[in-house]
């Protein structure tokens, strides 16, 4: 089963570059005829890692609106931006000014990424700047990251919307076995969402699990 | 009737309990003006556009905003926010803000970019400058050391006796860059030197290198003066106690002055000794008495048995001063605190030799020895 918009060349998963001739991180570029493809680096992107580890049900389609919590410098979002096209939009929330400094130049070239310097914990600060979305992607590595996702989903997620979350066990509790943390977080998420995929990102990302779900 | 009000990049909307829009005020079609409007909507005072909207609503109605407003209730998220976030495109079309569908995205994009860029401009405080400066001095010191070692080896071929005699890197670099050739100094007789005779061409290269070292040393000194000045502005009370360099190191370790001000004094006491602390928490070794604050002269002057006490006192005063500095407390208490610690230190120094030499808790020590690795439990700092 292929993922819409993601092409596979040999072992590499790629997305068609929406801005040909421009690179955003140190990704490799593959040219096929007139088309230019950017190789999705699984060591730099958790969604990329999940796809390499066998995630096939990726709820990203053309024209989709996405809320991305913890967009950082925009490595993963540059590929999502390729997938959703010009009709879609990514609202990228990032707390660290240093990361946003690297993000803003990219958003000037990719108009479907909207940079927001704000805290994912306090959506009231930036809620009046965005629309409701079809999908929430969260990668924040905070102890209360699941609660942050649920709170944002209640405010911004449309009916039938989906979620993707990269849970980092080490930022929740270093002393507990990661599998126990994954089970506990899964329970919390399942109160509101149906989990369709759970992919352990080992060894690409240590002690990470990637959940894909749908709003109940 | 209850009316809900919320803002968005295209304008402000009021809806009733049934989530039907009552009135809508659109913003001027310009990214900067939209950003201005959104910024003032986020503040507590009622903005001009909000006044306009309120004038269209009957006075009897109960009004609920989405953000905190003086004199009104607020609820987040409220019906108005839900409505506008879901129907922004329709609303913009109805009020003829857009000609094409794709324009909405560019409006949102431009407004958000403007707001983010504005926030970025205020995101770097003066404490971050201190952090960069102090880290630069550390790097310069490292650089000077490696370069000086190379100079010693290189110039040592020509004049080994002088290299042996000169302890400080700075003095050696100065000698090489200014005098260069062998001269009689303090008990060295040039004619007896076992150095190789080098050509002028070879020596010139060594001289150039020494000059570069001098430049780096001067740069470091200037940077340190700058840090002292800057620290007095950023954290006057803390600087009054321990001096700018250590204050900058503490700020650099914490990340920002805000974080440092949030720390309890026990954390400040062992800031920089995390490795020793976690080793202790794991059951091996003893707890550290001081981290970065060991660099302060108070602790270095204190007699061995009262270093822990002085470290605690110093840390508590520093944490008070950090809070004052961050919250811009008026008045200069740094000097007073410095005198307080100085007095305690004097008392402790007078005790020297009289008290117990080094109260070592043998039980704890043995317990640690049992659980911990040997190399951790042997030394006590």
Coordinates of C-alpha atoms in Angstrom, one line a residue:
Chain A
X1 CA 0.0 0.0 0.0
X2 CA 1.4 3.3 -0.9
X3 CA 0.9 6.6 0.9
X4 CA -0.7 9.3 -1.1
X5 CA 1.9 11.7 -2.4
X6 CA 4.9 9.8 -1.0
X7 CA 7.0 8.1 -3.7
X8 CA 9.4 5.3 -3.0
X9 CA 12.7 5.0 -4.9
X10 CA 14.6 2.0 -3.7
X11 CA 14.7 2.3 0.1
X12 CA 14.0 6.0 0.1
X13 CA 10.7 7.6 0.7
X14 CA 10.4 11.0 -1.0
X15 CA 7.9 13.8 -1.6
X16 CA 7.7 15.9 -4.8
X17 CA 9.5 19.2 -4.1
X18 CA 6.9 22.0 -4.3
X19 CA 9.7 24.6 -4.6
X20 CA 12.1 23.0 -7.1
X21 CA 15.7 23.9 -6.7
X22 CA 15.4 24.7 -2.9
X23 CA 16.5 22.5 0.0
X24 CA 15.5 23.1 3.6
X25 CA 17.7 20.8 5.6
X26 CA 20.5 18.6 4.4
X27 CA 18.1 16.3 2.5
X28 CA 19.2 14.4 -0.7
X29 CA 17.5 15.2 -3.9
X30 CA 16.4 12.7 -6.6
X31 CA 15.5 13.9 -10.1
X32 CA 13.2 11.9 -12.2
X33 CA 12.7 13.6 -15.6
X34 CA 11.3 17.1 -14.9
X35 CA 10.3 16.2 -11.3
X36 CA 12.4 16.8 -8.3
X37 CA 12.0 14.7 -5.2
X38 CA 13.3 15.3 -1.7
X39 CA 14.3 12.3 0.3
X40 CA 12.6 12.1 3.7
X41 CA 15.3 11.6 6.3
X42 CA 14.1 9.2 9.0
X43 CA 16.8 10.2 11.5
X44 CA 15.7 13.9 11.4
X45 CA 11.9 13.6 11.2
X46 CA 9.7 11.4 13.4
X47 CA 7.0 11.1 10.9
X48 CA 9.6 10.1 8.4
X49 CA 10.9 7.5 10.9
X50 CA 7.3 6.2 11.4
X51 CA 6.9 5.8 7.6
X52 CA 10.2 3.9 7.3
X53 CA 9.1 1.7 10.2
X54 CA 5.9 0.7 8.3
X55 CA 3.3 3.4 8.8
X56 CA 1.0 3.3 5.8
X57 CA -2.2 5.0 7.1
X58 CA -0.9 8.6 7.0
X59 CA -3.9 11.0 7.4
X60 CA -2.4 13.7 5.2
X61 CA -4.2 14.7 2.0
X62 CA -4.2 17.6 -0.5
X63 CA -5.9 20.8 0.7
X64 CA -5.8 19.7 4.3
X65 CA -5.6 22.1 7.3
X66 CA -3.1 21.0 9.9
X67 CA -2.2 22.3 13.3
X68 CA 1.5 21.4 14.1
X69 CA 2.5 21.8 17.7
X70 CA 6.2 22.0 18.1
X71 CA 7.1 22.7 14.5
X72 CA 10.7 23.5 15.5
X73 CA 12.8 24.4 12.4
X74 CA 10.4 22.8 10.0
X75 CA 12.1 19.6 8.9
X76 CA 9.0 17.4 9.0
X77 CA 6.7 20.2 8.0
X78 CA 8.5 20.9 4.8
X79 CA 7.5 17.3 3.6
X80 CA 4.0 17.7 4.9
X81 CA 3.9 21.0 3.0
X82 CA 4.8 19.1 -0.2
X83 CA 1.9 16.7 0.5
X84 CA -0.9 19.2 1.2
X85 CA -0.2 21.5 -1.7
X86 CA -1.1 25.1 -2.1
X87 CA -4.7 24.7 -1.0
X88 CA -3.8 23.3 2.4
X89 CA -2.2 25.0 5.3
X90 CA 0.0 24.2 8.3
X91 CA -0.3 26.3 11.4
X92 CA 3.1 25.8 13.0
X93 CA 3.3 26.6 16.7
X94 CA 6.8 26.8 18.3
X95 CA 7.8 28.1 21.6
X96 CA 11.6 28.6 21.1
X97 CA 12.5 31.8 19.3
X98 CA 15.8 30.2 18.2
X99 CA 13.9 27.6 16.2
X100 CA 11.5 30.1 14.8
X101 CA 14.5 32.1 13.5
X102 CA 15.3 29.2 11.2
X103 CA 11.6 28.5 10.4
X104 CA 10.5 31.9 9.2
X105 CA 12.8 32.0 6.1
X106 CA 11.3 28.7 5.0
X107 CA 7.7 30.0 5.4
X108 CA 8.5 32.9 3.1
X109 CA 9.2 30.3 0.3
X110 CA 6.4 27.9 1.3
X111 CA 3.3 30.0 1.7
X112 CA 1.3 27.1 3.1
X113 CA 3.2 27.1 6.4
X114 CA 2.1 29.8 8.9
X115 CA 4.7 30.5 11.6
X116 CA 3.3 31.2 15.1
X117 CA 5.7 31.9 18.0
X118 CA 3.7 30.7 21.0
X119 CA 3.2 28.1 23.7
X120 CA 1.3 25.0 22.8
X121 CA 0.2 24.9 26.5
X122 CA -1.7 28.2 26.2
X123 CA -3.7 28.1 23.0
X124 CA -5.7 31.2 24.2
X125 CA -2.7 33.3 23.3
X126 CA -2.8 32.5 19.6
X127 CA -6.3 31.0 19.0
X128 CA -7.6 34.1 17.4
X129 CA -4.9 33.9 14.6
X130 CA -5.9 30.5 13.1
X131 CA -8.8 28.4 11.8
X132 CA -10.1 25.0 12.8
X133 CA -8.1 22.1 11.4
X134 CA -8.5 18.6 10.0
X135 CA -5.5 17.1 11.7
X136 CA -3.3 17.9 14.7
X137 CA 0.3 16.8 14.7
X138 CA 2.2 17.0 18.0
X139 CA 5.9 16.6 18.7
X140 CA 6.6 18.7 21.8
X141 CA 8.5 16.3 24.2
X142 CA 6.9 17.6 27.4
X143 CA 5.8 15.6 30.4
X144 CA 2.2 16.6 29.8
X145 CA 2.3 16.3 26.1
X146 CA -0.8 14.1 25.8
X147 CA -2.9 16.6 27.9
X148 CA -1.6 19.4 25.6
X149 CA -2.8 17.5 22.6
X150 CA -6.2 16.7 24.0
X151 CA -6.8 20.3 25.1
X152 CA -5.8 21.6 21.6
X153 CA -7.9 19.0 19.9
X154 CA -11.0 20.1 21.9
X155 CA -10.5 23.7 20.7
X156 CA -9.2 23.3 17.1
X157 CA -10.0 19.9 15.7
X158 CA -13.0 19.5 13.3
X159 CA -15.4 16.6 13.6
X160 CA -13.9 13.4 12.3
X161 CA -10.4 15.0 12.4
X162 CA -7.3 12.9 13.1
X163 CA -4.2 13.2 15.2
X164 CA -0.6 12.2 15.1
X165 CA 1.6 12.3 18.2
X166 CA 5.2 11.4 18.8
X167 CA 5.4 10.4 22.5
X168 CA 8.8 10.6 24.1
X169 CA 9.0 8.4 27.1
X170 CA 12.2 10.0 28.4
X171 CA 10.6 13.4 28.8
X172 CA 7.7 12.0 30.7
X173 CA 9.6 9.9 33.3
X174 CA 13.2 8.7 33.0
X175 CA 12.8 6.1 35.8
X176 CA 9.9 4.1 34.4
X177 CA 10.1 1.5 31.7
X178 CA 9.1 3.2 28.4
X179 CA 6.6 0.4 27.6
X180 CA 4.6 1.2 30.7
X181 CA 4.6 4.9 29.8
X182 CA 3.4 4.1 26.3
X183 CA 0.5 2.1 27.7
X184 CA -0.5 4.8 30.1
X185 CA -0.4 7.5 27.4
X186 CA -2.3 5.3 25.0
X187 CA -5.1 4.9 27.6
X188 CA -5.3 8.7 28.0
X189 CA -5.4 9.2 24.2
X190 CA -8.0 6.5 23.7
X191 CA -10.5 8.4 25.9
X192 CA -11.0 10.8 23.0
X193 CA -9.5 9.1 19.9
X194 CA -9.5 5.8 18.2
X195 CA -5.9 4.8 17.7
X196 CA -5.3 3.3 14.2
X197 CA -1.6 2.9 14.4
X198 CA 1.1 2.7 17.0
X199 CA 4.6 2.5 15.8
X200 CA 7.7 2.2 18.0
X201 CA 10.4 4.3 16.4
X202 CA 13.3 2.3 17.8
X203 CA 16.1 2.5 16.7
X204 CA 15.6 5.6 14.7
X205 CA 14.4 7.5 17.7
X206 CA 15.1 5.9 21.1
X207 CA 12.1 5.4 23.5
X208 CA 9.6 7.1 21.1
X209 CA 6.3 5.8 20.0
X210 CA 4.2 7.3 17.2
X211 CA 0.4 7.2 17.5
X212 CA -2.0 7.9 14.7
X213 CA -5.6 8.3 15.7
X214 CA -9.1 9.6 14.8
X215 CA -11.5 11.7 16.8
X216 CA -14.4 9.6 18.2
Chain B
X1 CA -29.4 37.4 25.9
X2 CA -25.8 36.5 26.0
X3 CA -23.4 37.7 23.2
X4 CA -20.1 36.1 22.5
X5 CA -17.2 38.1 20.9
X6 CA -14.0 36.8 19.4
X7 CA -11.3 38.1 17.1
X8 CA -9.7 36.6 14.0
X9 CA -7.2 37.8 11.3
X10 CA -10.1 39.0 9.1
X11 CA -12.1 40.9 11.8
X12 CA -14.1 40.7 15.0
X13 CA -17.3 38.8 15.3
X14 CA -20.2 38.8 17.7
X15 CA -22.6 35.7 17.9
X16 CA -25.6 34.9 20.0
X17 CA -26.3 31.8 22.0
X18 CA -27.6 29.9 19.0
X19 CA -24.2 30.5 17.3
X20 CA -25.7 32.9 14.7
X21 CA -23.6 35.9 13.8
X22 CA -25.0 39.2 14.9
X23 CA -22.5 41.7 13.7
X24 CA -19.0 41.7 12.2
X25 CA -16.3 44.3 11.9
X26 CA -13.7 43.7 9.3
X27 CA -10.1 44.9 9.6
X28 CA -8.4 47.1 7.1
X29 CA -6.8 45.1 4.3
X30 CA -3.1 45.4 5.3
X31 CA -1.0 42.8 7.1
X32 CA 0.5 45.4 9.5
X33 CA -2.9 46.9 10.4
X34 CA -4.4 43.4 10.9
X35 CA -1.5 42.6 13.2
X36 CA -2.0 45.9 15.2
X37 CA -5.7 45.1 15.6
X38 CA -5.0 41.5 16.7
X39 CA -2.4 42.7 19.2
X40 CA -4.8 45.3 20.7
X41 CA -7.5 42.7 20.9
X42 CA -5.2 40.5 23.0
X43 CA -4.8 43.3 25.5
X44 CA -7.0 44.0 28.5
X45 CA -8.2 47.4 27.4
X46 CA -11.1 47.6 24.8
X47 CA -9.7 48.4 21.4
X48 CA -11.3 50.8 18.9
X49 CA -12.7 48.0 16.7
X50 CA -14.2 46.3 19.7
X51 CA -15.8 49.6 20.8
X52 CA -17.3 49.8 17.3
X53 CA -18.7 46.3 17.6
X54 CA -20.0 46.9 21.1
X55 CA -21.9 50.0 19.9
X56 CA -23.9 47.7 17.6
X57 CA -25.0 45.5 20.4
X58 CA -27.8 46.3 22.8
X59 CA -26.7 47.5 26.2
X60 CA -28.8 45.0 28.0
X61 CA -27.0 41.9 26.7
X62 CA -24.5 40.1 28.7
X63 CA -21.2 40.1 26.8
X64 CA -18.5 37.4 27.0
X65 CA -15.1 37.9 25.3
X66 CA -12.7 35.2 24.4
X67 CA -9.7 37.0 25.9
X68 CA -9.5 38.7 29.3
X69 CA -11.0 42.2 29.1
X70 CA -11.4 44.8 31.8
X71 CA -15.0 45.0 33.0
X72 CA -16.3 42.0 31.0
X73 CA -16.4 38.3 31.5
X74 CA -14.3 35.9 29.4
X75 CA -14.5 32.3 28.3
X76 CA -12.1 30.3 26.2
X77 CA -13.0 28.9 23.8
X78 CA -16.4 30.7 23.4
X79 CA -19.1 30.3 20.7
X80 CA -17.9 33.2 18.7
X81 CA -14.4 31.8 18.5
X82 CA -15.7 28.4 17.5
X83 CA -17.9 30.0 14.8
X84 CA -15.3 32.1 13.2
X85 CA -12.6 29.5 13.3
X86 CA -14.9 27.1 11.5
X87 CA -16.5 29.6 9.0
X88 CA -13.7 32.0 8.3
X89 CA -13.8 31.5 4.5
X90 CA -17.6 32.0 4.2
X91 CA -17.6 35.0 6.5
X92 CA -14.8 36.6 4.5
X93 CA -16.6 36.0 1.2
X94 CA -19.9 37.4 2.6
X95 CA -18.2 40.5 3.7
X96 CA -16.4 40.8 0.4
X97 CA -12.9 40.7 1.9
X98 CA -11.7 38.2 -0.7
X99 CA -11.9 38.0 -4.4
X100 CA -10.5 34.5 -4.5
X101 CA -10.5 31.6 -2.2
X102 CA -6.7 31.5 -2.0
X103 CA -6.5 35.1 -0.6
X104 CA -7.6 33.9 2.8
X105 CA -4.5 31.9 3.2
X106 CA -2.3 34.8 2.3
X107 CA -4.1 37.1 4.7
X108 CA -3.6 34.6 7.5
X109 CA 0.0 33.9 6.5
X110 CA 1.0 37.6 6.3
X111 CA -0.7 38.5 9.5
X112 CA 0.8 35.7 11.4
X113 CA 4.3 36.3 10.0
X114 CA 4.1 39.9 11.0
X115 CA 3.0 39.0 14.5
X116 CA 5.7 36.4 14.9
X117 CA 8.4 38.7 13.5
X118 CA 7.3 41.4 16.0
X119 CA 7.5 38.9 18.9
X120 CA 10.9 37.7 17.7
X121 CA 12.2 41.3 17.9
X122 CA 11.5 41.3 21.6
X123 CA 12.6 37.7 22.2
X124 CA 16.3 38.3 23.1
X125 CA 16.9 39.8 26.5
X126 CA 20.1 41.4 27.7
X127 CA 20.8 38.3 29.7
X128 CA 21.3 36.3 26.5
X129 CA 24.0 38.8 25.5
X130 CA 25.8 38.1 28.8
X131 CA 25.5 34.3 28.1
X132 CA 27.1 34.7 24.7
X133 CA 29.9 36.9 26.0
X134 CA 30.8 34.7 28.9
X135 CA 30.9 31.6 26.6
X136 CA 33.1 33.5 24.2
X137 CA 35.6 34.3 27.0
X138 CA 35.8 30.6 27.9
X139 CA 36.4 29.7 24.2
X140 CA 39.0 32.4 23.9
X141 CA 40.8 31.1 27.0
X142 CA 40.9 27.7 25.5
X143 CA 42.1 29.0 22.2
X144 CA 44.9 31.0 23.9
X145 CA 46.0 27.9 25.8
X146 CA 46.3 25.7 22.8
X147 CA 48.0 28.4 20.7
X148 CA 50.4 29.1 23.6
X149 CA 51.4 25.5 23.8
X150 CA 52.2 25.5 20.2
X151 CA 54.2 28.7 20.6
X152 CA 56.2 27.1 23.5
X153 CA 57.2 24.2 21.3
X154 CA 58.0 26.3 18.3
X155 CA 59.9 29.1 20.0
X156 CA 61.5 26.5 22.3
X157 CA 63.7 25.3 19.4
X158 CA 65.3 28.7 19.3
X159 CA 65.4 29.8 23.0
X160 CA 64.5 26.9 25.3
X161 CA 65.8 28.6 28.5
X162 CA 63.4 31.5 28.2
X163 CA 60.4 29.2 27.5
X164 CA 61.4 27.2 30.6
X165 CA 61.6 30.4 32.7
X166 CA 58.5 32.1 31.6
X167 CA 55.4 30.8 33.4
X168 CA 52.7 32.9 32.0
X169 CA 51.6 32.5 28.4
X170 CA 51.0 36.2 28.0
X171 CA 54.5 37.2 29.0
X172 CA 56.1 34.7 26.6
X173 CA 53.9 35.8 23.7
X174 CA 54.8 39.5 24.6
X175 CA 58.5 38.7 24.6
X176 CA 58.3 36.9 21.3
X177 CA 56.3 39.5 19.6
X178 CA 58.3 42.5 20.9
X179 CA 61.9 41.3 21.4
X180 CA 62.0 38.1 19.4
X181 CA 65.9 37.6 19.4
X182 CA 67.8 36.2 22.4
X183 CA 68.8 38.7 25.0
X184 CA 70.2 38.4 28.5
X185 CA 67.4 38.1 31.0
X186 CA 67.4 37.1 34.7
X187 CA 70.3 34.7 34.9
X188 CA 70.2 33.5 31.3
X189 CA 73.3 34.1 29.4
X190 CA 72.6 34.0 25.7
X191 CA 75.9 32.6 24.7
X192 CA 75.3 29.5 26.7
X193 CA 71.9 28.8 25.2
X194 CA 71.3 25.4 23.8
X195 CA 68.8 26.8 21.2
X196 CA 69.2 26.2 17.5
X197 CA 70.2 29.1 15.4
X198 CA 67.2 30.0 13.3
X199 CA 67.1 32.2 10.2
X200 CA 65.3 35.5 10.4
X201 CA 62.7 34.2 7.9
X202 CA 61.8 31.4 10.3
X203 CA 61.6 33.7 13.4
X204 CA 59.3 36.1 11.6
X205 CA 56.7 33.5 11.3
X206 CA 56.9 32.7 15.0
X207 CA 56.5 36.4 15.8
X208 CA 53.4 36.7 13.6
X209 CA 51.9 33.8 15.5
X210 CA 52.7 35.3 18.9
X211 CA 51.1 38.6 17.9
X212 CA 47.9 36.7 17.2
X213 CA 48.0 35.3 20.7
X214 CA 48.4 38.8 22.1
X215 CA 45.4 40.0 20.1
X216 CA 43.2 37.1 21.5
X217 CA 44.4 37.8 25.1
X218 CA 43.5 41.5 24.7
X219 CA 40.2 40.6 23.3
X220 CA 39.4 38.4 26.2
X221 CA 40.3 41.2 28.7
X222 CA 38.1 43.7 26.9
X223 CA 35.3 41.2 26.8
X224 CA 35.6 40.7 30.6
X225 CA 35.4 44.4 31.2
X226 CA 32.3 44.5 29.0
X227 CA 30.7 41.7 31.0
X228 CA 31.3 43.5 34.3
X229 CA 29.6 46.6 32.9
X230 CA 26.8 44.7 31.3
X231 CA 26.2 42.5 34.4
X232 CA 25.9 45.6 36.6
X233 CA 23.1 46.8 34.3
X234 CA 21.3 43.4 34.0
X235 CA 21.7 42.1 37.5
X236 CA 23.0 44.9 39.8
X237 CA 22.3 43.2 43.1
X238 CA 23.9 39.9 42.2
X239 CA 26.9 41.6 40.7
X240 CA 27.2 43.6 44.0
X241 CA 27.7 40.3 45.8
X242 CA 30.0 38.2 43.6
X243 CA 31.0 40.2 40.6
X244 CA 29.9 40.1 36.9
X245 CA 31.9 37.1 35.7
X246 CA 30.4 34.7 38.1
X247 CA 26.9 36.2 37.7
X248 CA 27.2 35.7 33.9
X249 CA 28.2 32.1 34.4
X250 CA 25.2 31.5 36.7
X251 CA 22.9 33.1 34.1
X252 CA 24.5 31.1 31.3
X253 CA 24.1 27.9 33.2
X254 CA 20.4 28.6 34.0
X255 CA 19.7 29.8 30.5
X256 CA 18.0 33.1 31.3
X257 CA 17.8 35.5 34.3
X258 CA 14.1 34.5 34.6
X259 CA 15.0 30.9 35.1
X260 CA 17.7 31.7 37.6
X261 CA 15.3 33.9 39.6
X262 CA 12.9 30.9 39.7
X263 CA 15.5 28.6 41.3
X264 CA 15.5 28.0 45.1
X265 CA 18.8 28.8 46.8
X266 CA 19.7 25.1 47.1
X267 CA 19.7 24.8 43.4
X268 CA 21.9 27.9 42.9
X269 CA 24.2 26.4 45.5
X270 CA 25.0 23.3 43.5
X271 CA 24.5 24.8 40.0
X272 CA 27.3 23.4 37.9
X273 CA 27.8 20.3 40.1
X274 CA 25.0 18.3 38.6
X275 CA 27.3 15.3 38.0
X276 CA 28.3 15.1 41.6
X277 CA 24.7 15.6 42.8
X278 CA 23.2 12.8 40.7
X279 CA 26.1 10.5 41.7
X280 CA 25.1 11.3 45.3
X281 CA 21.4 10.7 44.7
X282 CA 22.2 7.4 43.2
X283 CA 23.9 6.4 46.5
X284 CA 27.5 6.8 45.7
X285 CA 29.7 9.6 46.9
X286 CA 28.8 12.5 49.1
X287 CA 26.6 15.5 48.2
X288 CA 28.4 18.4 46.6
X289 CA 28.6 21.6 48.8
X290 CA 29.1 24.0 45.9
X291 CA 29.0 24.2 42.1
X292 CA 29.8 27.3 40.1
X293 CA 29.7 29.5 43.2
X294 CA 33.0 27.9 44.3
X295 CA 34.6 30.4 42.0
X296 CA 33.6 33.1 44.4
X297 CA 36.3 34.3 46.8
X298 CA 34.1 33.8 49.8
X299 CA 34.2 30.1 49.5
X300 CA 37.9 29.9 48.5
X301 CA 38.8 32.0 51.6
X302 CA 36.6 30.0 54.0
X303 CA 38.3 27.3 56.1
X304 CA 37.6 23.8 55.1
X305 CA 35.1 22.9 57.8
X306 CA 32.8 25.9 57.1
X307 CA 32.8 25.9 53.4
X308 CA 29.4 24.3 53.3
X309 CA 28.0 26.9 55.6
X310 CA 29.4 29.8 53.6
X311 CA 28.1 28.1 50.4
X312 CA 24.6 28.0 51.8
X313 CA 24.7 31.6 52.9
X314 CA 26.1 32.8 49.6
X315 CA 23.5 30.8 47.6
X316 CA 20.6 32.1 49.7
X317 CA 21.7 35.7 49.3
X318 CA 22.3 35.2 45.5
X319 CA 18.9 33.7 45.1
X320 CA 17.3 36.7 46.8
X321 CA 19.4 39.1 44.7
X322 CA 18.4 37.2 41.5
X323 CA 14.7 37.6 42.3
X324 CA 15.3 41.3 42.9
X325 CA 17.2 41.7 39.7
X326 CA 14.6 39.9 37.6
X327 CA 11.6 41.7 39.0
X328 CA 13.5 45.1 38.9
X329 CA 13.4 45.8 42.6
X330 CA 14.4 49.3 43.4
X331 CA 17.2 49.8 45.8
X332 CA 20.7 48.4 46.0
X333 CA 21.0 45.6 48.5
X334 CA 23.9 43.7 46.8
X335 CA 26.5 45.6 48.9
X336 CA 24.6 45.0 52.1
X337 CA 24.4 41.3 51.4
X338 CA 28.1 41.2 50.6
X339 CA 28.9 42.7 54.0
X340 CA 26.6 40.2 55.7
X341 CA 28.4 37.3 54.2
X342 CA 31.8 38.9 54.9
X343 CA 30.8 39.1 58.6
X344 CA 29.8 35.5 58.8
X345 CA 33.0 34.5 57.0
X346 CA 35.0 36.5 59.6
X347 CA 33.3 34.6 62.4
X348 CA 34.0 31.3 60.7
X349 CA 37.6 32.2 60.2
X350 CA 38.0 33.0 63.9
X351 CA 36.7 29.6 64.7
X352 CA 39.4 28.0 62.6
X353 CA 41.2 25.2 64.4
X354 CA 38.9 25.3 67.4
X355 CA 35.9 23.4 66.1
X356 CA 35.8 19.8 65.0
X357 CA 38.3 19.4 62.2
X358 CA 36.0 17.8 59.7
X359 CA 32.8 16.3 60.9
X360 CA 32.6 13.2 58.8
X361 CA 29.5 11.1 59.1
X362 CA 31.1 7.7 59.2
X363 CA 27.9 5.8 59.0
X364 CA 26.8 7.6 55.9
X365 CA 30.2 7.2 54.4
X366 CA 30.3 3.5 54.9
X367 CA 26.8 3.1 53.5
X368 CA 27.8 4.9 50.4
X369 CA 30.9 2.8 50.1
X370 CA 28.8 -0.3 50.2
X371 CA 26.4 0.7 47.4
X372 CA 28.5 3.0 45.3
X373 CA 31.4 2.4 43.0
X374 CA 34.7 2.7 44.8
X375 CA 36.1 5.5 42.8
X376 CA 33.1 7.7 43.7
X377 CA 33.2 7.2 47.4
X378 CA 36.8 7.8 48.2
X379 CA 37.4 11.5 47.7
X380 CA 35.5 14.0 49.7
X381 CA 35.7 17.5 48.4

